[in-house]
mmCIF file of C-alpha atoms in Angstrom:
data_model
loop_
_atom_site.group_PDB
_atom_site.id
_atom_site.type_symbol
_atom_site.label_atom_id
_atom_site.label_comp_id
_atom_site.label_asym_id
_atom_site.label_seq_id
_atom_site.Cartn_x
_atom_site.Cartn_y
_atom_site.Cartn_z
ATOM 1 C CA UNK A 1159 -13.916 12.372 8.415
ATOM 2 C CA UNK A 1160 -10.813 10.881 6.735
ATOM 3 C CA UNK A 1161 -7.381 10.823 8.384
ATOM 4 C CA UNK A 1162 -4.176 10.545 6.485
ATOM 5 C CA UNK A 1163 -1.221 9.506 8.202
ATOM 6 C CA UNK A 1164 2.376 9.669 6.727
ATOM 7 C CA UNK A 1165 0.812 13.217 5.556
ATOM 8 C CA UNK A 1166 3.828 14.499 4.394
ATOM 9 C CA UNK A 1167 4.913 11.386 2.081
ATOM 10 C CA UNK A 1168 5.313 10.863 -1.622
ATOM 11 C CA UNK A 1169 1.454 9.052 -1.450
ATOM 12 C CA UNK A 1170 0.194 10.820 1.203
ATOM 13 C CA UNK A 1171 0.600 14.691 -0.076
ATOM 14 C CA UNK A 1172 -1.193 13.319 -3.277
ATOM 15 C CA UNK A 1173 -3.938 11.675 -1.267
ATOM 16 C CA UNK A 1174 -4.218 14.815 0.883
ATOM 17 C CA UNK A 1175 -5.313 17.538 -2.163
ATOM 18 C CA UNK A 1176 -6.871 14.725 -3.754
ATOM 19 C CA UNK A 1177 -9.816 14.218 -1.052
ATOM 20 C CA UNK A 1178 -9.457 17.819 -0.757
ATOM 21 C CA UNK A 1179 -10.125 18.427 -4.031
ATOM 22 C CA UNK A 1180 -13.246 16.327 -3.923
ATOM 23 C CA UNK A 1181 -14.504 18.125 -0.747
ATOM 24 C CA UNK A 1182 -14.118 14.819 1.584
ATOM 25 C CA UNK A 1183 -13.502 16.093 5.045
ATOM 26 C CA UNK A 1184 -10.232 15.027 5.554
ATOM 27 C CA UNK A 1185 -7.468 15.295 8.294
ATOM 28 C CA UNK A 1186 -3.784 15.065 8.280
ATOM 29 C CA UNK A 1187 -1.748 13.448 11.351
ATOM 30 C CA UNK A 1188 1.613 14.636 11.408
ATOM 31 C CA UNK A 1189 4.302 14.809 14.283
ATOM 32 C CA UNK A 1190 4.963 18.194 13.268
ATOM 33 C CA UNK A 1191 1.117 19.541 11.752
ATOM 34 C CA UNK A 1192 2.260 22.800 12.180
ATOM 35 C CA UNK A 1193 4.767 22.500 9.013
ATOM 36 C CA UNK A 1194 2.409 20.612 6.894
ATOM 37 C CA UNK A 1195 1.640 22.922 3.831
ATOM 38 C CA UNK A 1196 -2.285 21.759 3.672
ATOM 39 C CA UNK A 1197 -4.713 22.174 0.397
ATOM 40 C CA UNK A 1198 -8.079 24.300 1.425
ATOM 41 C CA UNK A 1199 -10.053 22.463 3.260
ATOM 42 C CA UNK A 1200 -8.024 19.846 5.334
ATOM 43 C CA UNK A 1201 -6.964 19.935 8.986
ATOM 44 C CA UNK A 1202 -4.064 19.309 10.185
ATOM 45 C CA UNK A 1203 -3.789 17.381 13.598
ATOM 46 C CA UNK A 1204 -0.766 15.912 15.984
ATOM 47 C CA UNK A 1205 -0.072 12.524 16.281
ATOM 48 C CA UNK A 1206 2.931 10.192 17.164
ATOM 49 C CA UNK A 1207 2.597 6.106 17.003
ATOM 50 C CA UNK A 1208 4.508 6.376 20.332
ATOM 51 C CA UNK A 1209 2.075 8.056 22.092
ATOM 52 C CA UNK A 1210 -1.402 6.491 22.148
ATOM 53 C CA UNK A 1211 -2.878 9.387 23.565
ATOM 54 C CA UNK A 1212 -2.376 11.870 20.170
ATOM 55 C CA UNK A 1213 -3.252 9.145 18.280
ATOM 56 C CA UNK A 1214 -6.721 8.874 20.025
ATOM 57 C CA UNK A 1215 -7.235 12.205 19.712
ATOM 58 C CA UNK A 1216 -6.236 12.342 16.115
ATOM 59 C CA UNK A 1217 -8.689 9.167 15.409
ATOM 60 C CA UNK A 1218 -11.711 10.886 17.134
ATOM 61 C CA UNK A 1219 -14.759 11.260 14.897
ATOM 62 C CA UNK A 1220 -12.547 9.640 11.614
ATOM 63 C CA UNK A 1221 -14.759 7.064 9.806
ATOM 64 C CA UNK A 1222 -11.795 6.107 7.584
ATOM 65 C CA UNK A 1223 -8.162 5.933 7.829
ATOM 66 C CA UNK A 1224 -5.249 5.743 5.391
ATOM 67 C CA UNK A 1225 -2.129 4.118 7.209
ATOM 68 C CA UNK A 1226 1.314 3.733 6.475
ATOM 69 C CA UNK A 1227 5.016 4.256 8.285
ATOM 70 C CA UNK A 1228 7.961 4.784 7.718
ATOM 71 C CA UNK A 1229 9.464 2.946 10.780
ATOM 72 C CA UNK A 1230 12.406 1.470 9.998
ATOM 73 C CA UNK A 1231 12.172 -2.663 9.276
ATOM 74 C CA UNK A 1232 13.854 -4.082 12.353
ATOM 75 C CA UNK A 1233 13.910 -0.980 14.571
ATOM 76 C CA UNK A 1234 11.983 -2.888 16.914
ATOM 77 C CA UNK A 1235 11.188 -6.534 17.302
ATOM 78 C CA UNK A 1236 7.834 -5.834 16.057
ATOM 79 C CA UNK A 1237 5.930 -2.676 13.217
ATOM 80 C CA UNK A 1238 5.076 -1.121 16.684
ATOM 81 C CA UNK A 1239 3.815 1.769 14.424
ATOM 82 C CA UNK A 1240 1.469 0.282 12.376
ATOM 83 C CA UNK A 1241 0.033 -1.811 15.051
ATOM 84 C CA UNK A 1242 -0.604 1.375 17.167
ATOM 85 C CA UNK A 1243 -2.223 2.444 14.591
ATOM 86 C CA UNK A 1244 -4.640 -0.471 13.660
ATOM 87 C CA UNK A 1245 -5.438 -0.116 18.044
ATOM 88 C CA UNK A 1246 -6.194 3.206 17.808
ATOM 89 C CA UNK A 1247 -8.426 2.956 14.961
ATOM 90 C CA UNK A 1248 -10.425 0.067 17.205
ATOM 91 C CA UNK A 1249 -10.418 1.970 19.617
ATOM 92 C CA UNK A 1250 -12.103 4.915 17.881
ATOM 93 C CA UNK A 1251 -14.670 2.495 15.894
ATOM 94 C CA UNK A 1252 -13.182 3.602 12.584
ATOM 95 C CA UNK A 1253 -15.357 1.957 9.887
ATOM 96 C CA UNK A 1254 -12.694 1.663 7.068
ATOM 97 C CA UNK A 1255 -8.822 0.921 6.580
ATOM 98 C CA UNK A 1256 -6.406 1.487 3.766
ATOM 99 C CA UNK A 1257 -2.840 0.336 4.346
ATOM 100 C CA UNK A 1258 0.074 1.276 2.587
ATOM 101 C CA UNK A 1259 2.093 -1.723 2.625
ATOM 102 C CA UNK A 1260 5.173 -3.255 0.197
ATOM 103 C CA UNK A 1261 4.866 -5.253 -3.455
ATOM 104 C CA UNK A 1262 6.986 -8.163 -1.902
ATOM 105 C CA UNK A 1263 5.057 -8.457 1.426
ATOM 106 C CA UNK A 1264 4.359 -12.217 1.593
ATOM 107 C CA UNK A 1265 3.020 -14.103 4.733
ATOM 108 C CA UNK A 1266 4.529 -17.385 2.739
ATOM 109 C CA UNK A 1267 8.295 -15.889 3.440
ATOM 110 C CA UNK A 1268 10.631 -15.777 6.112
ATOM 111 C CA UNK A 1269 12.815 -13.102 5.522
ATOM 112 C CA UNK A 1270 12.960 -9.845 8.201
ATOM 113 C CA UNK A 1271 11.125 -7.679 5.134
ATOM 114 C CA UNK A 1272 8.315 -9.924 4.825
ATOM 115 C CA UNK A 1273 7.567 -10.916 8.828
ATOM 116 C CA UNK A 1274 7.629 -7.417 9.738
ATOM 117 C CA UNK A 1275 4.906 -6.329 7.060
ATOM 118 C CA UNK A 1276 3.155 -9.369 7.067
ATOM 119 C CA UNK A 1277 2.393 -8.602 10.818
ATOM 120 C CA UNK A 1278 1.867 -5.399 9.791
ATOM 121 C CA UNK A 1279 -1.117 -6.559 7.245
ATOM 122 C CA UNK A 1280 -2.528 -8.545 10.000
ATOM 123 C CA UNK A 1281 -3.032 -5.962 12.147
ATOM 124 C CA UNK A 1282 -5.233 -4.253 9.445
ATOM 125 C CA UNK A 1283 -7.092 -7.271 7.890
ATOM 126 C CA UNK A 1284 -8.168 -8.444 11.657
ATOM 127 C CA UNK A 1285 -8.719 -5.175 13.268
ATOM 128 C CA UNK A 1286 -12.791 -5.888 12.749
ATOM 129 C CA UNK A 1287 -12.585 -2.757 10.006
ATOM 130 C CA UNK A 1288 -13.208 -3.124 6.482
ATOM 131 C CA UNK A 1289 -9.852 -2.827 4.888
ATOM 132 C CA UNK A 1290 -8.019 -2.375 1.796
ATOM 133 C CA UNK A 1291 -4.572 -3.269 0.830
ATOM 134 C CA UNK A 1292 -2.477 -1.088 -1.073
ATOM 135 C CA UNK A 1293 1.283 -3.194 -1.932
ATOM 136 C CA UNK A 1294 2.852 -1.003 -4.620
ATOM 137 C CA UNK A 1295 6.710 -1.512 -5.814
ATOM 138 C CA UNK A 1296 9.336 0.940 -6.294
ATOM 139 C CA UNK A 1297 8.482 4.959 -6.419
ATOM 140 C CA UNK A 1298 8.854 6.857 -9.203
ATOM 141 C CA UNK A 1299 9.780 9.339 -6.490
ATOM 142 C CA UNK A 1300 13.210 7.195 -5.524
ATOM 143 C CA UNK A 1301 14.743 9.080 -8.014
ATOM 144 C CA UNK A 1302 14.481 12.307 -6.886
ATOM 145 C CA UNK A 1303 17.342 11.216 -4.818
ATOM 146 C CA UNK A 1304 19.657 11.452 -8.031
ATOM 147 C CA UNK A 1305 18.717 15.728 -8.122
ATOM 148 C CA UNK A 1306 21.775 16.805 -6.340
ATOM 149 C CA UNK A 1307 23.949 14.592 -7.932
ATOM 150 C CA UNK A 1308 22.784 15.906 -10.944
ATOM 151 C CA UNK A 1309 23.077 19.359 -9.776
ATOM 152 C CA UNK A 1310 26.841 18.765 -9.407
ATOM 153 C CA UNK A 1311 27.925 17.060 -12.417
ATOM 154 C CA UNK A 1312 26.666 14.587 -15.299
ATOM 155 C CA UNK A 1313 27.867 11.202 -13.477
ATOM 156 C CA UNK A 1314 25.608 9.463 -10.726
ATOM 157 C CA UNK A 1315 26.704 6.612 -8.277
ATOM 158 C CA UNK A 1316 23.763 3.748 -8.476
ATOM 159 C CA UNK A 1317 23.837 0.722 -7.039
ATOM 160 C CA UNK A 1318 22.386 -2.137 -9.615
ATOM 161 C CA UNK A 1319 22.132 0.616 -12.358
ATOM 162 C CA UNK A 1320 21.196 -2.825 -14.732
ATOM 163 C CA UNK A 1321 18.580 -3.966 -12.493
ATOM 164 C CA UNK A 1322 14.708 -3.346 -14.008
ATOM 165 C CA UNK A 1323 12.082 -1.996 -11.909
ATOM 166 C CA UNK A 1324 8.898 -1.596 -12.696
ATOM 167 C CA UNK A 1325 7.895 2.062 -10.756
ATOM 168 C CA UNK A 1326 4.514 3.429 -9.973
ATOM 169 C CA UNK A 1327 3.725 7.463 -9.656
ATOM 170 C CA UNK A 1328 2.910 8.046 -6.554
ATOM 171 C CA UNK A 1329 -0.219 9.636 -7.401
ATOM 172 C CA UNK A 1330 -1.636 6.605 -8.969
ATOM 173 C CA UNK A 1331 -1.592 4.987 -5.839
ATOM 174 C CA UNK A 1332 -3.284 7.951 -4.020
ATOM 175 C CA UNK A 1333 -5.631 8.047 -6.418
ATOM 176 C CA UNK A 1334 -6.660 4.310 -5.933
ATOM 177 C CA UNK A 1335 -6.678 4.974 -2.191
ATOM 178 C CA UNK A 1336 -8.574 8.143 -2.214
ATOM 179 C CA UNK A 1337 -11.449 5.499 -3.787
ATOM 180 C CA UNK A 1338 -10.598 2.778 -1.390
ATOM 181 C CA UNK A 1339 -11.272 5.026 1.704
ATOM 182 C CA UNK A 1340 -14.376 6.592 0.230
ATOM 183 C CA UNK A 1341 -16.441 3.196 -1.705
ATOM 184 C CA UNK A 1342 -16.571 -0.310 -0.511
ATOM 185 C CA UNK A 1343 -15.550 -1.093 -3.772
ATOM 186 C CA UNK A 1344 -12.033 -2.414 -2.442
ATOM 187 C CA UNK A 1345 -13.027 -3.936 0.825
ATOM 188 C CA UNK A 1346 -11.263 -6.768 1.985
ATOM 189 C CA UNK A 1347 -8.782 -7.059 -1.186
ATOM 190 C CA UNK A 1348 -5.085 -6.696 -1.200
ATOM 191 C CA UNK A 1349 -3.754 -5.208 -4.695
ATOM 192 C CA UNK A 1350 -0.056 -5.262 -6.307
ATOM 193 C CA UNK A 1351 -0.116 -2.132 -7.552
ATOM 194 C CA UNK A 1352 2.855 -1.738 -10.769
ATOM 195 C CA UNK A 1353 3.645 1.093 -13.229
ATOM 196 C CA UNK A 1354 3.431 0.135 -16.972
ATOM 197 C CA UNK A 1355 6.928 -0.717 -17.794
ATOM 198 C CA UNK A 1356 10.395 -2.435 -16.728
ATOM 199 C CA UNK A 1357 13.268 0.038 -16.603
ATOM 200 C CA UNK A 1358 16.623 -0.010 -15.216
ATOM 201 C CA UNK A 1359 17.725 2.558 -13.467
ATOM 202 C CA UNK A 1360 20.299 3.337 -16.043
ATOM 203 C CA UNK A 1361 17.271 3.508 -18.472
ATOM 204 C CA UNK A 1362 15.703 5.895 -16.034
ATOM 205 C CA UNK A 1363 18.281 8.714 -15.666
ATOM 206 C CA UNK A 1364 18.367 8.480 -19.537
ATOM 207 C CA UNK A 1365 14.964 9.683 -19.748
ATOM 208 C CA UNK A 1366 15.987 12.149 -17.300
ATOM 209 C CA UNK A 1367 18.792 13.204 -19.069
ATOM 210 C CA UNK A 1368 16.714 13.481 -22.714
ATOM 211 C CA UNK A 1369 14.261 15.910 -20.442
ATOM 212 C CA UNK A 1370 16.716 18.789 -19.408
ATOM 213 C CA UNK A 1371 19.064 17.859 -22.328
ATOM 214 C CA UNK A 1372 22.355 16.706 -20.607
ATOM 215 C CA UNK A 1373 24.634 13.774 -20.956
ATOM 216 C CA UNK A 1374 23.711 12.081 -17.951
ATOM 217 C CA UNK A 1375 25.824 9.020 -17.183
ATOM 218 C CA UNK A 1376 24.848 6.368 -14.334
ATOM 219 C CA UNK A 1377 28.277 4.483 -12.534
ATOM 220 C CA UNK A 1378 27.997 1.353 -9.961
ATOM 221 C CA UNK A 1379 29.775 1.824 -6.648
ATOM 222 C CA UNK A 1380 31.569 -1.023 -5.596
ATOM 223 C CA UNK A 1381 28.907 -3.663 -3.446
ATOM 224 C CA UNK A 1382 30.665 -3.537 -0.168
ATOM 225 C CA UNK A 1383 30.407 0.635 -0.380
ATOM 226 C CA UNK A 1384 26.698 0.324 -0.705
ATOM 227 C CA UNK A 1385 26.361 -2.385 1.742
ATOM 228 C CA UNK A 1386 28.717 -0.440 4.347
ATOM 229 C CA UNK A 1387 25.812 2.963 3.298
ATOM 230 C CA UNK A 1388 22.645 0.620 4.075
ATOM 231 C CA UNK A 1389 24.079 -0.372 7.687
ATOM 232 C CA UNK A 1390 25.580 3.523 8.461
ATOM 233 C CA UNK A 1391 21.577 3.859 7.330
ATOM 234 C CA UNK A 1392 20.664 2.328 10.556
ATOM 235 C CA UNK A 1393 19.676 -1.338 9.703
ATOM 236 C CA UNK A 1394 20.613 -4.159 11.308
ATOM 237 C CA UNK A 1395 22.833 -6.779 9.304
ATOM 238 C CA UNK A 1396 20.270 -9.275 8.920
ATOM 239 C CA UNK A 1397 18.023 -6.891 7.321
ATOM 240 C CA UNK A 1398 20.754 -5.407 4.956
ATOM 241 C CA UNK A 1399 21.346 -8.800 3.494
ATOM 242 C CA UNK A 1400 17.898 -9.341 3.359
ATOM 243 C CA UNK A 1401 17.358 -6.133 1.128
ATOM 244 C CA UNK A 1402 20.357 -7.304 -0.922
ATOM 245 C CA UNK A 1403 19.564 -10.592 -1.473
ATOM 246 C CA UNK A 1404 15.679 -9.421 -2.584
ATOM 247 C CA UNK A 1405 17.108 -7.263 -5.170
ATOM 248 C CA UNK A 1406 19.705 -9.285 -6.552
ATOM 249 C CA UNK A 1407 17.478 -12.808 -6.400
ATOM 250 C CA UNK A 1408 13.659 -12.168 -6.852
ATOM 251 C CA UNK A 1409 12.313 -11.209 -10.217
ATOM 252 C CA UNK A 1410 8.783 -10.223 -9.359
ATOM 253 C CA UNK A 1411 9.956 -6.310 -8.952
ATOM 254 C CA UNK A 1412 9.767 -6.532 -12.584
ATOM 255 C CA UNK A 1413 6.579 -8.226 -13.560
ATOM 256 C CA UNK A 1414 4.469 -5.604 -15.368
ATOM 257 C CA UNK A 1415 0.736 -6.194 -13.430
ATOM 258 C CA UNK A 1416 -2.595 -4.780 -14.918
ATOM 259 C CA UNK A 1417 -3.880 -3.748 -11.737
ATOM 260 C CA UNK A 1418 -3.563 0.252 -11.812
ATOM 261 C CA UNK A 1419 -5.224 0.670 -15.158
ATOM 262 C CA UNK A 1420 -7.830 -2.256 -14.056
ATOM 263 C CA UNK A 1421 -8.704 -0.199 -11.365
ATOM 264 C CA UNK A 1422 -8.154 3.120 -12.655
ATOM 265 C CA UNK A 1423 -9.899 2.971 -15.706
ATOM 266 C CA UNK A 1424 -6.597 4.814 -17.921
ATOM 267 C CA UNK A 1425 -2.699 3.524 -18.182
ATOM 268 C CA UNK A 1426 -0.657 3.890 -15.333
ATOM 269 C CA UNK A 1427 1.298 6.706 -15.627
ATOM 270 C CA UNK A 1428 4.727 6.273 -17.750
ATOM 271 C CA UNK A 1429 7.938 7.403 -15.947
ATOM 272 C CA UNK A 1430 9.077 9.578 -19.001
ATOM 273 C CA UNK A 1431 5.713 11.690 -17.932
ATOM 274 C CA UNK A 1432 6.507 11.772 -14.352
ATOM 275 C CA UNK A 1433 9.594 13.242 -15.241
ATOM 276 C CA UNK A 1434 8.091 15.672 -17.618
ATOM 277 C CA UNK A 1435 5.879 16.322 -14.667
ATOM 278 C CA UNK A 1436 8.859 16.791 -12.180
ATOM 279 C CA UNK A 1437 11.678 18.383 -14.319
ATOM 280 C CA UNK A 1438 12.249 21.087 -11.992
ATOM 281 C CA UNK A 1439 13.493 18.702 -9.537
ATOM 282 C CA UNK A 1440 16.630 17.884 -11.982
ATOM 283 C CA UNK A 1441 16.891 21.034 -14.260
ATOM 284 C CA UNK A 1442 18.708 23.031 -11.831
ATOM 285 C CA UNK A 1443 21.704 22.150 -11.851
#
């Protein structure tokens, strides 16, 4: 049995209909399992990283696990989540571990971003499982945020419009971890997983704009306004400038790595094709 938590995520939905699809016996943990829309075949079970009793039961009989939260950094002193998680799977003898972690995830820093998934890695990579680590970049699936501006008119507020990314589809990294839970092919190996080319986010709703054939226009809000929206967000200060200071400073988020077609045996998928993919999502305005 394979359990996916985060069930309802950007990775995990992928992940779900693709072990489905492949006629793995998998199980998805959700808070709420009786809104999960589920592909034929999987379960759906309850399960809260605050209450160690669900997650034992959710655990029970799973030989691998896919992990990831969405806890906020610096909600508590520590990624209580993810460590529940790792005890639970020790607890139920689970033979295999895949964790969804973050591209700049670096035991060698000291930033709030870093400690708190660092620890989180640990927690994985010395739970006595054999584990995989899975440390993409930015989602192609950010931008989905943009679809009710777009509904409402052809201008978008975005913070560092000019600043490249390089994005990964979402279903390129559940397709790596739908291997990673099910070979041994990827034990004990953390991967930086990358999409196959640097865009801005300007660059991006252009593509998106050239797909439903409008004028789309991207403006920068003023810094302080999209500071003062990250800490109504819920983080603490020292984690806001920490976010900041990553995006503005460190260059890596847009180093082009050939780990997804290494490992995937085609190109990663292009964003102008995720789009195609998803223009629903923006033609209805």
């Amino acid at each position: 049995m394979i359990l996916v938590t985060g069930a309802t995520g950007s990775v995990g939905r992928e992940l779900l209909a693709r072990l489905a699809a492949a006629g793995e016996p998998v199980r998805a943990m959700s808070r709420k399992p009786d809104g999960i829309r589920l592909p034929p075949g999987a379960e759906a079970v309850y399960g809260d990283a605050e209450d160690a009793a669900s997650l034992d039961a959710a655990f029970r009989g799973v030989d691998a696990a896919y992990l990831m939260s969405a806890q906020p950094v610096g909600s508590a002193p520590r990624p209580t989540h993810i460590l529940e998680l790792a005890a639970a799977a020790r607890r139920a003898g689970t033979a295999r571990l895949v964790l969804l972690s973050t591209y700049l995830a670096d035991a060698g820093r000291t930033d709030p971003l870093s400690v708190w998934q660092s620890e989180a890695e640990t927690a994985v990579t010395g739970s006595g499982s054999a584990w995989a680590l899975l440390k993409p970049g930015r989602f192609m699936t950010n931008v989905l945020n943009w679809a009710p501006m777009i509904a409402r008119g052809d201008t978008v507020p975005i913070p560092y419009a000019d600043l490249p990314a390089v994005s990964i589809d979402p279903a390129d990294i559940a397709e790596i971890a739908a291997a990673a839970l099910t070979t041994d092919a990827y034990d004990s190996t953390a991967y930086q997983l990358t999409g196959p080319e640097a865009l801005t986010p300007r660059e991006e709703l252009a593509v998106i704009g050239a797909e439903i054939d409008r004028p789309l226009r991207a403006v920068e809000p003023p810094a302080g306004a999209f500071r003062a929206g990250l800490m109504r967000s819920g983080m603490s200060e020292e984690v806001v400038d920490s976010v900041l200071t990553l995006m503005r400073d460190d260059p890596t988020p847009a180093e082009i790595l050939p780990t997804v077609p290494r490992l995937l045996g085609r190109p990663a998928t292009r964003f102008a094709d995720w789009v195609t993919r998803n223009r629903a999502a923006f033609a209805a305005g």
